CSV table of N, CA and C in Angstrom, one decimal:
chain,number,residue,atom,x,y,z
A,1,SER,N,-81.9,-66.1,-323.1
A,1,SER,CA,-83.1,-67.0,-323.4
A,1,SER,C,-84.4,-66.3,-322.9
A,2,TYR,N,-85.5,-66.7,-323.4
A,2,TYR,CA,-86.8,-66.2,-323.0
A,2,TYR,C,-87.6,-67.2,-322.3
A,3,VAL,N,-88.3,-66.8,-321.3
A,3,VAL,CA,-89.1,-67.8,-320.5
A,3,VAL,C,-90.5,-67.2,-320.4
A,4,GLU,N,-91.5,-68.1,-320.3
A,4,GLU,CA,-92.9,-67.6,-320.1
A,4,GLU,C,-93.1,-67.0,-318.7
A,5,ASP,N,-93.8,-66.0,-318.6
A,5,ASP,CA,-93.9,-65.3,-317.3
A,5,ASP,C,-95.1,-65.9,-316.4
A,6,GLY,N,-95.9,-66.8,-317.0
A,6,GLY,CA,-96.9,-67.4,-316.2
A,6,GLY,C,-98.1,-66.5,-316.0
A,7,CYS,N,-98.1,-65.3,-316.6
A,7,CYS,CA,-99.2,-64.4,-316.3
A,7,CYS,C,-100.1,-64.3,-317.6
A,8,GLN,N,-99.7,-63.5,-318.5
A,8,GLN,CA,-100.6,-63.3,-319.7
A,8,GLN,C,-99.8,-63.6,-321.0
A,9,GLY,N,-99.0,-64.7,-320.9
A,9,GLY,CA,-98.3,-65.1,-322.1
A,9,GLY,C,-97.1,-64.2,-322.5
A,10,GLY,N,-96.8,-63.3,-321.7
A,10,GLY,CA,-95.6,-62.4,-322.0
A,10,GLY,C,-94.3,-63.2,-321.7
A,11,THR,N,-93.2,-62.5,-321.9
A,11,THR,CA,-91.9,-63.2,-321.6
A,11,THR,C,-91.0,-62.3,-320.8
A,12,TRP,N,-90.1,-63.0,-320.1
A,12,TRP,CA,-89.0,-62.3,-319.4
A,12,TRP,C,-87.8,-62.6,-320.1
A,13,GLU,N,-86.9,-61.6,-320.3
A,13,GLU,CA,-85.6,-61.9,-320.9
A,13,GLU,C,-84.6,-62.0,-319.8
A,14,LEU,N,-84.0,-63.2,-319.6
A,14,LEU,CA,-83.0,-63.4,-318.6
A,14,LEU,C,-81.6,-63.3,-319.2
A,15,THR,N,-81.0,-62.1,-319.0
A,15,THR,CA,-79.7,-61.9,-319.5
A,15,THR,C,-78.9,-61.3,-318.4
A,16,THR,N,-77.6,-61.3,-318.6
A,16,THR,CA,-76.7,-60.7,-317.5
A,16,THR,C,-77.0,-59.2,-317.3
A,17,GLU,N,-77.6,-58.6,-318.4
A,17,GLU,CA,-78.0,-57.2,-318.2
A,17,GLU,C,-79.4,-57.0,-317.6
A,18,ALA,N,-80.2,-58.1,-317.5
A,18,ALA,CA,-81.5,-58.0,-317.0
A,18,ALA,C,-81.4,-57.7,-315.5
A,19,ASN,N,-82.4,-57.1,-314.9
A,19,ASN,CA,-82.5,-56.8,-313.5
A,19,ASN,C,-83.7,-57.5,-313.0
A,20,ALA,N,-83.6,-58.4,-312.1
A,20,ALA,CA,-84.8,-59.2,-311.6
A,20,ALA,C,-85.9,-58.3,-311.1
A,21,ALA,N,-85.6,-57.2,-310.5
A,21,ALA,CA,-86.6,-56.3,-310.0
A,21,ALA,C,-87.4,-55.7,-311.1
A,22,THR,N,-86.6,-55.2,-312.2
A,22,THR,CA,-87.2,-54.7,-313.4
A,22,THR,C,-88.1,-55.7,-314.1
A,23,MET,N,-87.6,-56.9,-314.1
A,23,MET,CA,-88.3,-58.0,-314.7
A,23,MET,C,-89.7,-58.2,-314.0
A,24,LEU,N,-89.7,-58.2,-312.7
A,24,LEU,CA,-90.9,-58.3,-312.0
A,24,LEU,C,-91.8,-57.1,-312.1
A,25,SER,N,-91.3,-55.9,-312.0
A,25,SER,CA,-92.1,-54.7,-312.0
A,25,SER,C,-92.8,-54.5,-313.4
A,26,SER,N,-92.2,-55.1,-314.5
A,26,SER,CA,-92.7,-54.8,-315.8
A,26,SER,C,-93.8,-55.8,-316.2
A,27,MET,N,-94.1,-56.8,-315.3
A,27,MET,CA,-95.1,-57.8,-315.6
A,27,MET,C,-96.5,-57.2,-315.6
A,28,SER,N,-97.4,-57.7,-316.4
A,28,SER,CA,-98.7,-57.2,-316.6
A,28,SER,C,-99.6,-57.3,-315.4
A,29,ARG,N,-99.4,-58.3,-314.6
A,29,ARG,CA,-100.2,-58.4,-313.3
A,29,ARG,C,-99.3,-59.1,-312.3
A,30,SER,N,-99.8,-59.2,-311.1
A,30,SER,CA,-99.0,-59.7,-310.0
A,30,SER,C,-98.9,-61.2,-310.1
A,31,ILE,N,-97.8,-61.7,-309.5
A,31,ILE,CA,-97.6,-63.1,-309.5
A,31,ILE,C,-97.4,-63.5,-308.0
A,32,LYS,N,-97.4,-64.8,-307.8
A,32,LYS,CA,-97.1,-65.3,-306.4
A,32,LYS,C,-95.6,-65.7,-306.4
A,33,VAL,N,-94.9,-65.3,-305.3
A,33,VAL,CA,-93.5,-65.5,-305.1
A,33,VAL,C,-93.3,-66.3,-303.8
A,34,ALA,N,-92.5,-67.4,-303.9
A,34,ALA,CA,-92.2,-68.1,-302.7
A,34,ALA,C,-90.7,-67.9,-302.4
A,35,THR,N,-90.3,-67.7,-301.2
A,35,THR,CA,-88.9,-67.4,-300.9
A,35,THR,C,-88.3,-68.5,-299.9
A,36,PHE,N,-87.0,-68.7,-300.1
A,36,PHE,CA,-86.2,-69.5,-299.2
A,36,PHE,C,-85.1,-68.6,-298.7
A,37,ALA,N,-84.8,-68.6,-297.4
A,37,ALA,CA,-83.8,-67.8,-296.9
A,37,ALA,C,-83.6,-68.0,-295.4
A,38,SER,N,-82.4,-67.6,-294.9
A,38,SER,CA,-82.2,-67.6,-293.5
A,38,SER,C,-83.0,-66.5,-292.9
A,39,ARG,N,-83.8,-66.8,-291.9
A,39,ARG,CA,-84.6,-65.7,-291.3
A,39,ARG,C,-84.1,-65.4,-289.9
A,40,PHE,N,-83.8,-64.1,-289.7
A,40,PHE,CA,-83.4,-63.7,-288.4
A,40,PHE,C,-83.6,-62.2,-288.3
A,41,HIS,N,-83.5,-61.6,-287.1
A,41,HIS,CA,-83.7,-60.2,-287.0
A,41,HIS,C,-82.6,-59.4,-287.7
A,42,GLY,N,-83.0,-58.5,-288.6
A,42,GLY,CA,-82.1,-57.7,-289.3
A,42,GLY,C,-81.6,-58.4,-290.6
A,43,GLY,N,-82.2,-59.6,-290.9
A,43,GLY,CA,-81.8,-60.3,-292.1
A,43,GLY,C,-82.4,-59.7,-293.4
A,44,GLN,N,-82.0,-60.1,-294.5
A,44,GLN,CA,-82.4,-59.5,-295.8
A,44,GLN,C,-83.8,-59.9,-296.3
A,45,ILE,N,-84.2,-61.1,-296.0
A,45,ILE,CA,-85.4,-61.7,-296.7
A,45,ILE,C,-86.7,-60.9,-296.3
A,46,ASP,N,-86.8,-60.3,-295.2
A,46,ASP,CA,-88.0,-59.5,-294.8
A,46,ASP,C,-88.1,-58.3,-295.8
A,47,ARG,N,-86.9,-57.6,-296.0
A,47,ARG,CA,-86.9,-56.5,-296.9
A,47,ARG,C,-87.2,-56.9,-298.4
A,48,ILE,N,-86.6,-58.1,-298.8
A,48,ILE,CA,-86.8,-58.6,-300.1
A,48,ILE,C,-88.3,-58.9,-300.3
A,49,GLU,N,-88.9,-59.6,-299.4
A,49,GLU,CA,-90.3,-59.9,-299.5
A,49,GLU,C,-91.2,-58.6,-299.5
A,50,GLN,N,-90.8,-57.6,-298.7
A,50,GLN,CA,-91.5,-56.4,-298.7
A,50,GLN,C,-91.4,-55.7,-300.1
A,51,GLY,N,-90.2,-55.8,-300.7
A,51,GLY,CA,-90.1,-55.3,-302.1
A,51,GLY,C,-90.9,-56.0,-303.1
A,52,PHE,N,-91.1,-57.3,-303.0
A,52,PHE,CA,-92.0,-58.0,-303.9
A,52,PHE,C,-93.4,-57.5,-303.7
A,53,ARG,N,-93.8,-57.3,-302.4
A,53,ARG,CA,-95.2,-56.9,-302.2
A,53,ARG,C,-95.4,-55.5,-302.7
A,54,GLU,N,-94.4,-54.6,-302.5
A,54,GLU,CA,-94.5,-53.2,-303.0
A,54,GLU,C,-94.6,-53.1,-304.5
A,55,LEU,N,-94.0,-54.2,-305.2
A,55,LEU,CA,-94.1,-54.2,-306.7
A,55,LEU,C,-95.5,-54.8,-307.1
A,56,GLY,N,-96.3,-55.2,-306.1
A,56,GLY,CA,-97.6,-55.7,-306.4
A,56,GLY,C,-97.8,-57.2,-306.5
A,57,HIS,N,-96.7,-57.9,-306.0
A,57,HIS,CA,-96.8,-59.3,-306.0
A,57,HIS,C,-97.1,-59.9,-304.7
A,58,GLU,N,-97.6,-61.1,-304.7
A,58,GLU,CA,-98.0,-61.8,-303.4
A,58,GLU,C,-96.9,-62.8,-303.0
A,59,VAL,N,-96.5,-62.7,-301.7
A,59,VAL,CA,-95.5,-63.7,-301.2
A,59,VAL,C,-96.3,-64.8,-300.6
A,60,THR,N,-96.0,-66.0,-301.0
A,60,THR,CA,-96.7,-67.2,-300.5
A,60,THR,C,-95.7,-68.2,-299.9
A,61,PRO,N,-96.1,-68.9,-298.9
A,61,PRO,CA,-95.3,-69.9,-298.3
A,61,PRO,C,-95.3,-71.2,-299.1
A,62,TYR,N,-96.1,-71.3,-300.1
A,62,TYR,CA,-96.3,-72.6,-300.8
A,62,TYR,C,-95.7,-72.5,-302.2
A,63,VAL,N,-94.6,-73.3,-302.4
A,63,VAL,CA,-93.9,-73.3,-303.7
A,63,VAL,C,-94.8,-73.8,-304.8
A,64,SER,N,-95.8,-74.7,-304.4
A,64,SER,CA,-96.7,-75.2,-305.5
A,64,SER,C,-97.6,-74.1,-306.0
A,65,GLU,N,-97.8,-73.0,-305.4
A,65,GLU,CA,-98.6,-71.9,-305.9
A,65,GLU,C,-97.8,-70.8,-306.6
A,66,ALA,N,-96.5,-70.8,-306.4
A,66,ALA,CA,-95.6,-69.7,-306.9
A,66,ALA,C,-95.3,-69.8,-308.4
A,67,SER,N,-95.2,-68.6,-309.0
A,67,SER,CA,-94.7,-68.5,-310.4
A,67,SER,C,-93.2,-68.3,-310.3
A,68,LEU,N,-92.7,-67.8,-309.2
A,68,LEU,CA,-91.3,-67.5,-309.0
A,68,LEU,C,-90.9,-68.0,-307.7
A,69,VAL,N,-89.8,-68.7,-307.6
A,69,VAL,CA,-89.2,-69.2,-306.3
A,69,VAL,C,-87.9,-68.5,-306.3
A,70,TYR,N,-87.7,-67.7,-305.2
A,70,TYR,CA,-86.5,-66.9,-305.0
A,70,TYR,C,-85.7,-67.5,-303.8
A,71,CYS,N,-84.5,-67.9,-304.0
A,71,CYS,CA,-83.7,-68.5,-302.9
A,71,CYS,C,-82.6,-67.5,-302.6
A,72,ASN,N,-82.5,-66.9,-301.4
A,72,ASN,CA,-81.6,-65.8,-301.1
A,72,ASN,C,-80.2,-66.3,-300.7
A,73,ASP,N,-80.0,-67.5,-300.3
A,73,ASP,CA,-78.7,-67.9,-299.9
A,73,ASP,C,-78.4,-69.4,-300.0
A,74,ALA,N,-77.2,-69.7,-300.1
A,74,ALA,CA,-76.8,-71.1,-300.4
A,74,ALA,C,-77.2,-72.1,-299.4
A,75,ALA,N,-77.5,-71.7,-298.2
A,75,ALA,CA,-77.9,-72.7,-297.2
A,75,ALA,C,-79.3,-73.3,-297.5
A,76,HIS,N,-80.0,-72.7,-298.5
A,76,HIS,CA,-81.3,-73.1,-298.8
A,76,HIS,C,-81.5,-73.6,-300.3
A,77,TYR,N,-80.3,-73.6,-301.0
A,77,TYR,CA,-80.4,-74.1,-302.4
A,77,TYR,C,-80.9,-75.5,-302.5
A,78,THR,N,-80.4,-76.4,-301.6
A,78,THR,CA,-80.8,-77.8,-301.7
A,78,THR,C,-82.3,-78.1,-301.7
A,79,GLN,N,-83.0,-77.4,-300.8
A,79,GLN,CA,-84.4,-77.6,-300.7
A,79,GLN,C,-85.1,-77.0,-301.9
A,80,ALA,N,-84.7,-75.8,-302.3
A,80,ALA,CA,-85.4,-75.2,-303.5
A,80,ALA,C,-85.1,-76.1,-304.7
A,81,ILE,N,-83.9,-76.6,-304.9
A,81,ILE,CA,-83.6,-77.4,-306.1
A,81,ILE,C,-84.4,-78.7,-306.0
A,82,ALA,N,-84.5,-79.3,-304.8
A,82,ALA,CA,-85.3,-80.6,-304.6
A,82,ALA,C,-86.7,-80.3,-305.0
A,83,ASP,N,-87.3,-79.2,-304.5
A,83,ASP,CA,-88.7,-78.9,-304.8
A,83,ASP,C,-88.9,-78.8,-306.3
A,84,LYS,N,-88.0,-78.2,-307.0
A,84,LYS,CA,-88.1,-78.1,-308.5
A,84,LYS,C,-87.9,-79.5,-309.1
A,85,ALA,N,-86.9,-80.3,-308.7
A,85,ALA,CA,-86.7,-81.6,-309.3
A,85,ALA,C,-87.8,-82.5,-309.0
A,86,ASP,N,-88.4,-82.4,-307.9
A,86,ASP,CA,-89.5,-83.3,-307.5
A,86,ASP,C,-90.9,-82.9,-308.1
A,87,GLY,N,-90.9,-81.8,-308.8
A,87,GLY,CA,-92.2,-81.4,-309.4
A,87,GLY,C,-93.1,-80.7,-308.5
A,88,HIS,N,-92.6,-80.2,-307.4
A,88,HIS,CA,-93.4,-79.4,-306.4
A,88,HIS,C,-93.7,-78.0,-306.8
A,89,LEU,N,-92.9,-77.5,-307.8
A,89,LEU,CA,-93.2,-76.2,-308.3
A,89,LEU,C,-94.3,-76.3,-309.3
A,90,ARG,N,-95.1,-75.2,-309.4
A,90,ARG,CA,-96.2,-75.2,-310.4
A,90,ARG,C,-95.5,-75.2,-311.8
A,91,PRO,N,-96.2,-75.7,-312.8
A,91,PRO,CA,-95.7,-75.8,-314.2
A,91,PRO,C,-95.3,-74.3,-314.6
A,92,GLY,N,-94.2,-74.2,-315.2
A,92,GLY,CA,-93.7,-72.9,-315.7
A,92,GLY,C,-93.1,-72.0,-314.6
A,93,ALA,N,-93.1,-72.4,-313.4
A,93,ALA,CA,-92.5,-71.6,-312.3
A,93,ALA,C,-90.9,-71.5,-312.5
A,94,LYS,N,-90.4,-70.4,-312.2
A,94,LYS,CA,-88.9,-70.2,-312.4
A,94,LYS,C,-88.2,-70.1,-311.0
A,95,LEU,N,-87.0,-70.6,-311.0
A,95,LEU,CA,-86.2,-70.6,-309.8
A,95,LEU,C,-85.0,-69.6,-310.0
A,96,ILE,N,-84.9,-68.6,-309.0
A,96,ILE,CA,-83.8,-67.7,-309.0
A,96,ILE,C,-83.0,-68.1,-307.7
A,97,LEU,N,-81.7,-68.4,-308.0
A,97,LEU,CA,-80.8,-68.6,-306.9
A,97,LEU,C,-79.9,-67.4,-306.7
A,98,ASN,N,-79.8,-66.8,-305.5
A,98,ASN,CA,-79.0,-65.6,-305.3
A,98,ASN,C,-77.8,-66.1,-304.5
A,99,VAL,N,-76.6,-65.5,-304.9
A,99,VAL,CA,-75.4,-65.7,-304.3
A,99,VAL,C,-74.9,-64.5,-303.5
A,100,LEU,N,-74.8,-64.7,-302.2
A,100,LEU,CA,-74.4,-63.6,-301.4
A,100,LEU,C,-72.9,-63.4,-301.4
A,101,ASP,N,-72.1,-64.5,-301.5
A,101,ASP,CA,-70.7,-64.5,-301.5
A,101,ASP,C,-70.1,-65.8,-301.9
A,102,LEU,N,-68.9,-65.8,-302.5
A,102,LEU,CA,-68.2,-67.1,-302.7
A,102,LEU,C,-67.1,-67.0,-301.6
A,103,ALA,N,-67.2,-67.7,-300.6
A,103,ALA,CA,-66.3,-67.6,-299.4
A,103,ALA,C,-65.0,-68.4,-299.7
A,104,ILE,N,-64.3,-68.0,-300.8
A,104,ILE,CA,-63.1,-68.7,-301.2
A,104,ILE,C,-61.9,-68.6,-300.2
A,105,HIS,N,-62.0,-67.6,-299.3
A,105,HIS,CA,-61.0,-67.5,-298.3
A,105,HIS,C,-61.0,-68.7,-297.3
A,106,LEU,N,-62.0,-69.5,-297.4
A,106,LEU,CA,-62.1,-70.7,-296.5
A,106,LEU,C,-61.3,-71.8,-297.1
A,107,GLY,N,-60.8,-71.6,-298.4
A,107,GLY,CA,-60.0,-72.6,-299.0
A,107,GLY,C,-60.8,-73.9,-299.3
A,108,PRO,N,-60.2,-75.1,-299.1
A,108,PRO,CA,-60.9,-76.3,-299.5
A,108,PRO,C,-62.2,-76.6,-298.6
A,109,ALA,N,-62.3,-75.8,-297.5
A,109,ALA,CA,-63.6,-76.0,-296.7
A,109,ALA,C,-64.8,-75.4,-297.4
A,110,PHE,N,-64.6,-74.6,-298.4
A,110,PHE,CA,-65.7,-74.0,-299.1
A,110,PHE,C,-66.1,-74.9,-300.3
A,111,PRO,N,-67.3,-75.3,-300.4
A,111,PRO,CA,-67.7,-76.3,-301.4
A,111,PRO,C,-68.0,-75.6,-302.8
A,112,LEU,N,-67.0,-75.1,-303.4
A,112,LEU,CA,-67.1,-74.4,-304.7
A,112,LEU,C,-67.7,-75.2,-305.8
A,113,ALA,N,-67.3,-76.5,-305.9
A,113,ALA,CA,-67.9,-77.4,-306.9
A,113,ALA,C,-69.3,-77.6,-306.7
A,114,THR,N,-69.7,-77.8,-305.4
A,114,THR,CA,-71.1,-78.0,-305.1
A,114,THR,C,-72.0,-76.8,-305.4
A,115,VAL,N,-71.5,-75.6,-305.1
A,115,VAL,CA,-72.2,-74.4,-305.4
A,115,VAL,C,-72.4,-74.3,-306.9
A,116,ALA,N,-71.3,-74.5,-307.6
A,116,ALA,CA,-71.3,-74.4,-309.1
A,116,ALA,C,-72.4,-75.4,-309.7
A,117,HIS,N,-72.4,-76.6,-309.2
A,117,HIS,CA,-73.4,-77.6,-309.6
A,117,HIS,C,-74.9,-77.1,-309.3
A,118,GLN,N,-75.1,-76.6,-308.1
A,118,GLN,CA,-76.4,-76.1,-307.7
A,118,GLN,C,-76.9,-75.0,-308.6
A,119,LEU,N,-76.0,-74.1,-308.9
A,119,LEU,CA,-76.4,-72.9,-309.7
A,119,LEU,C,-76.9,-73.3,-311.1
A,120,THR,N,-76.4,-74.5,-311.6
A,120,THR,CA,-76.9,-74.9,-312.9
A,120,THR,C,-78.4,-75.3,-312.9
A,121,HIS,N,-79.0,-75.5,-311.8
A,121,HIS,CA,-80.4,-75.8,-311.7
A,121,HIS,C,-81.3,-74.5,-311.7
A,122,ALA,N,-80.7,-73.3,-311.6
A,122,ALA,CA,-81.5,-72.1,-311.6
A,122,ALA,C,-81.9,-71.6,-313.0
A,123,ASP,N,-83.0,-71.0,-313.1
A,123,ASP,CA,-83.4,-70.3,-314.3
A,123,ASP,C,-82.7,-69.0,-314.4
A,124,ALA,N,-82.3,-68.4,-313.3
A,124,ALA,CA,-81.5,-67.2,-313.3
A,124,ALA,C,-80.7,-67.2,-312.0
A,125,VAL,N,-79.5,-66.6,-312.1
A,125,VAL,CA,-78.6,-66.5,-310.9
A,125,VAL,C,-78.5,-65.0,-310.7
A,126,THR,N,-78.7,-64.6,-309.4
A,126,THR,CA,-78.5,-63.2,-309.1
A,126,THR,C,-77.4,-63.1,-308.0
A,127,THR,N,-76.9,-61.9,-307.8
A,127,THR,CA,-75.9,-61.7,-306.7
A,127,THR,C,-76.1,-60.3,-306.2
A,128,ILE,N,-75.5,-60.0,-305.1
A,128,ILE,CA,-75.7,-58.7,-304.4
A,128,ILE,C,-74.6,-57.7,-304.7
A,129,SER,N,-73.6,-58.0,-305.5
A,129,SER,CA,-72.6,-57.0,-305.8
A,129,SER,C,-71.9,-57.4,-307.1
A,130,ALA,N,-71.2,-56.4,-307.7
A,130,ALA,CA,-70.5,-56.6,-308.9
A,130,ALA,C,-69.2,-57.4,-308.6
A,131,THR,N,-68.7,-57.3,-307.4
A,131,THR,CA,-67.5,-58.1,-307.0
A,131,THR,C,-67.9,-59.6,-307.1
A,132,VAL,N,-69.0,-60.0,-306.5
A,132,VAL,CA,-69.4,-61.4,-306.4
A,132,VAL,C,-69.8,-61.8,-307.8
A,133,GLN,N,-70.4,-61.0,-308.6
A,133,GLN,CA,-70.7,-61.3,-310.0
A,133,GLN,C,-69.4,-61.7,-310.8
A,134,ARG,N,-68.4,-60.9,-310.6
A,134,ARG,CA,-67.1,-61.2,-311.3
A,134,ARG,C,-66.5,-62.5,-310.8
A,135,ASP,N,-66.6,-62.7,-309.4
A,135,ASP,CA,-66.1,-64.0,-308.9
A,135,ASP,C,-66.8,-65.2,-309.5
A,136,ILE,N,-68.2,-65.1,-309.6
A,136,ILE,CA,-69.0,-66.2,-310.2
A,136,ILE,C,-68.6,-66.5,-311.6
A,137,ALA,N,-68.4,-65.4,-312.4
A,137,ALA,CA,-68.0,-65.6,-313.8
A,137,ALA,C,-66.6,-66.2,-313.9
A,138,ALA,N,-65.7,-65.6,-313.1
A,138,ALA,CA,-64.3,-66.1,-313.2
A,138,ALA,C,-64.1,-67.5,-312.7
A,139,ARG,N,-64.7,-67.8,-311.5
A,139,ARG,CA,-64.4,-69.1,-310.9
A,139,ARG,C,-65.4,-70.2,-311.3
A,140,LEU,N,-66.6,-69.8,-311.7
A,140,LEU,CA,-67.6,-70.9,-312.0
A,140,LEU,C,-68.1,-70.8,-313.5
A,141,GLY,N,-67.7,-69.7,-314.2
A,141,GLY,CA,-68.1,-69.6,-315.6
A,141,GLY,C,-69.6,-69.4,-315.7
A,142,ILE,N,-70.3,-68.8,-314.7
A,142,ILE,CA,-71.7,-68.6,-314.7
A,142,ILE,C,-72.0,-67.1,-314.8
A,143,ALA,N,-72.9,-66.7,-315.6
A,143,ALA,CA,-73.4,-65.3,-315.7
A,143,ALA,C,-74.4,-65.1,-314.6
A,144,ALA,N,-74.2,-64.0,-313.9
A,144,ALA,CA,-75.2,-63.6,-312.9
A,144,ALA,C,-75.6,-62.2,-313.1
A,145,THR,N,-76.8,-61.8,-312.5
A,145,THR,CA,-77.3,-60.5,-312.6
A,145,THR,C,-77.1,-59.9,-311.2
A,146,VAL,N,-76.6,-58.7,-311.1
A,146,VAL,CA,-76.5,-58.0,-309.8
A,146,VAL,C,-77.9,-57.3,-309.5
A,147,VAL,N,-78.4,-57.7,-308.3
A,147,VAL,CA,-79.6,-57.1,-307.8
A,147,VAL,C,-79.3,-56.7,-306.4
A,148,TYR,N,-79.2,-55.4,-306.2
A,148,TYR,CA,-78.8,-54.8,-304.9
A,148,TYR,C,-80.0,-55.0,-303.9
A,149,ASN,N,-79.7,-55.4,-302.7
A,149,ASN,CA,-80.7,-55.6,-301.7
A,149,ASN,C,-81.3,-54.3,-301.2
A,150,PRO,N,-82.5,-54.3,-300.8
A,150,PRO,CA,-83.2,-53.1,-300.3
A,150,PRO,C,-82.4,-52.6,-299.1
A,151,ILE,N,-82.4,-51.3,-298.9
A,151,ILE,CA,-81.7,-50.7,-297.8
A,151,ILE,C,-82.4,-51.0,-296.5
A,152,LYS,N,-81.7,-50.8,-295.4
A,152,LYS,CA,-82.3,-51.0,-294.1
A,152,LYS,C,-81.8,-49.9,-293.2
A,153,PRO,N,-82.6,-49.6,-292.2
A,153,PRO,CA,-82.2,-48.5,-291.3
A,153,PRO,C,-80.8,-48.8,-290.6
A,154,VAL,N,-80.0,-47.8,-290.4
A,154,VAL,CA,-78.7,-47.9,-289.8
A,154,VAL,C,-78.9,-47.4,-288.3
A,155,THR,N,-78.5,-48.2,-287.4
A,155,THR,CA,-78.6,-47.8,-286.0
A,155,THR,C,-77.2,-47.8,-285.3
A,156,ARG,N,-77.1,-46.9,-284.4
A,156,ARG,CA,-75.8,-46.8,-283.7
A,156,ARG,C,-75.8,-47.7,-282.5
A,157,THR,N,-74.7,-48.4,-282.4
A,157,THR,CA,-74.5,-49.3,-281.2
A,157,THR,C,-73.3,-48.9,-280.4
A,158,ARG,N,-73.2,-49.4,-279.2
A,158,ARG,CA,-72.1,-49.1,-278.4
A,158,ARG,C,-71.2,-50.3,-278.3
A,159,GLU,N,-71.4,-51.2,-279.2
A,159,GLU,CA,-70.7,-52.5,-279.2
A,159,GLU,C,-69.2,-52.4,-279.1
A,160,ARG,N,-68.7,-51.5,-279.9
A,160,ARG,CA,-67.2,-51.4,-280.0
A,160,ARG,C,-66.8,-50.0,-280.3
A,161,ARG,N,-65.9,-49.5,-279.6
A,161,ARG,CA,-65.4,-48.1,-279.8
A,161,ARG,C,-64.1,-48.2,-280.6
A,162,HIS,N,-63.9,-47.2,-281.5
A,162,HIS,CA,-62.7,-47.1,-282.2
A,162,HIS,C,-62.1,-45.7,-282.0
A,163,PRO,N,-60.8,-45.6,-282.1
A,163,PRO,CA,-60.2,-44.3,-281.9
A,163,PRO,C,-60.2,-43.4,-283.1
A,164,TYR,N,-60.9,-43.9,-284.2
A,164,TYR,CA,-60.9,-43.1,-285.4
A,164,TYR,C,-62.1,-42.2,-285.6
A,165,ARG,N,-61.9,-41.1,-286.3
A,165,ARG,CA,-63.0,-40.2,-286.5
A,165,ARG,C,-63.6,-40.6,-287.9
A,166,ALA,N,-64.3,-41.7,-287.9
A,166,ALA,CA,-64.9,-42.2,-289.2
A,166,ALA,C,-66.1,-43.0,-288.8
A,167,MET,N,-66.9,-43.2,-289.8
A,167,MET,CA,-68.1,-44.0,-289.6
A,167,MET,C,-67.8,-45.4,-290.2
A,168,PHE,N,-68.1,-46.4,-289.4
A,168,PHE,CA,-67.9,-47.8,-289.9
A,168,PHE,C,-69.3,-48.3,-290.3
A,169,VAL,N,-69.4,-48.9,-291.5
A,169,VAL,CA,-70.7,-49.4,-292.0
A,169,VAL,C,-70.5,-50.9,-292.2
A,170,GLY,N,-71.4,-51.7,-291.7
A,170,GLY,CA,-71.3,-53.1,-291.9
A,170,GLY,C,-71.0,-53.8,-290.6
A,171,ARG,N,-70.5,-55.0,-290.8
A,171,ARG,CA,-70.2,-55.9,-289.7
A,171,ARG,C,-68.7,-55.8,-289.3
A,172,THR,N,-68.3,-54.8,-288.7
A,172,THR,CA,-66.9,-54.6,-288.4
A,172,THR,C,-66.3,-55.5,-287.4
A,173,ASN,N,-67.2,-56.1,-286.6
A,173,ASN,CA,-66.7,-57.1,-285.6
A,173,ASN,C,-66.7,-58.5,-286.1
A,174,ASP,N,-67.1,-58.7,-287.4
A,174,ASP,CA,-67.2,-60.0,-288.0
A,174,ASP,C,-65.9,-60.3,-288.7
A,175,SER,N,-65.1,-61.2,-288.2
A,175,SER,CA,-63.7,-61.5,-288.8
A,175,SER,C,-63.8,-61.9,-290.2
A,176,GLU,N,-64.9,-62.5,-290.6
A,176,GLU,CA,-65.1,-63.0,-292.0
A,176,GLU,C,-65.3,-61.8,-293.0
A,177,LYS,N,-65.7,-60.7,-292.5
A,177,LYS,CA,-66.1,-59.5,-293.3
A,177,LYS,C,-65.0,-58.5,-293.3
A,178,ARG,N,-64.0,-58.7,-292.5
A,178,ARG,CA,-62.9,-57.7,-292.5
A,178,ARG,C,-61.6,-58.3,-293.1
A,179,SER,N,-61.5,-58.1,-294.4
A,179,SER,CA,-60.4,-58.7,-295.1
A,179,SER,C,-59.4,-57.6,-295.5
């Protein structure tokens, strides 16, 4: 489907092949972007906002000013969807909901039906990997676009020593990430 970009009457094509970053960088002029995300040291949203800025867009804390509202994780879907439903977004503004993971290993404790319903409110669904993209398609029947997060510096810690001659990347001490 095609949607108005809110700038100079152009359009964005939102397909599974589309890349949200390419969509934004190809726009004729900058837009305002509002973001929803968990904020903590080392989190993703700071780099994502920096990426929007480097593409020439303005990050605003006000959804009523934004042409694009980007929600980075499920913990913030409810507020972003409520703002859209209540008319707090400016006319023509688009909502992107990003899926970090479907934590199906949690079994019935993971609200799969709730997430599926929430994603139906998005103008576009993105995810951070092809694996999660396949999970969303298979389990929820929803097409998503993979948008890789910006890289961040890697630092060495002395948190845990391993007897292996290898480099561990990621959260090796997080039991939810070691499957």
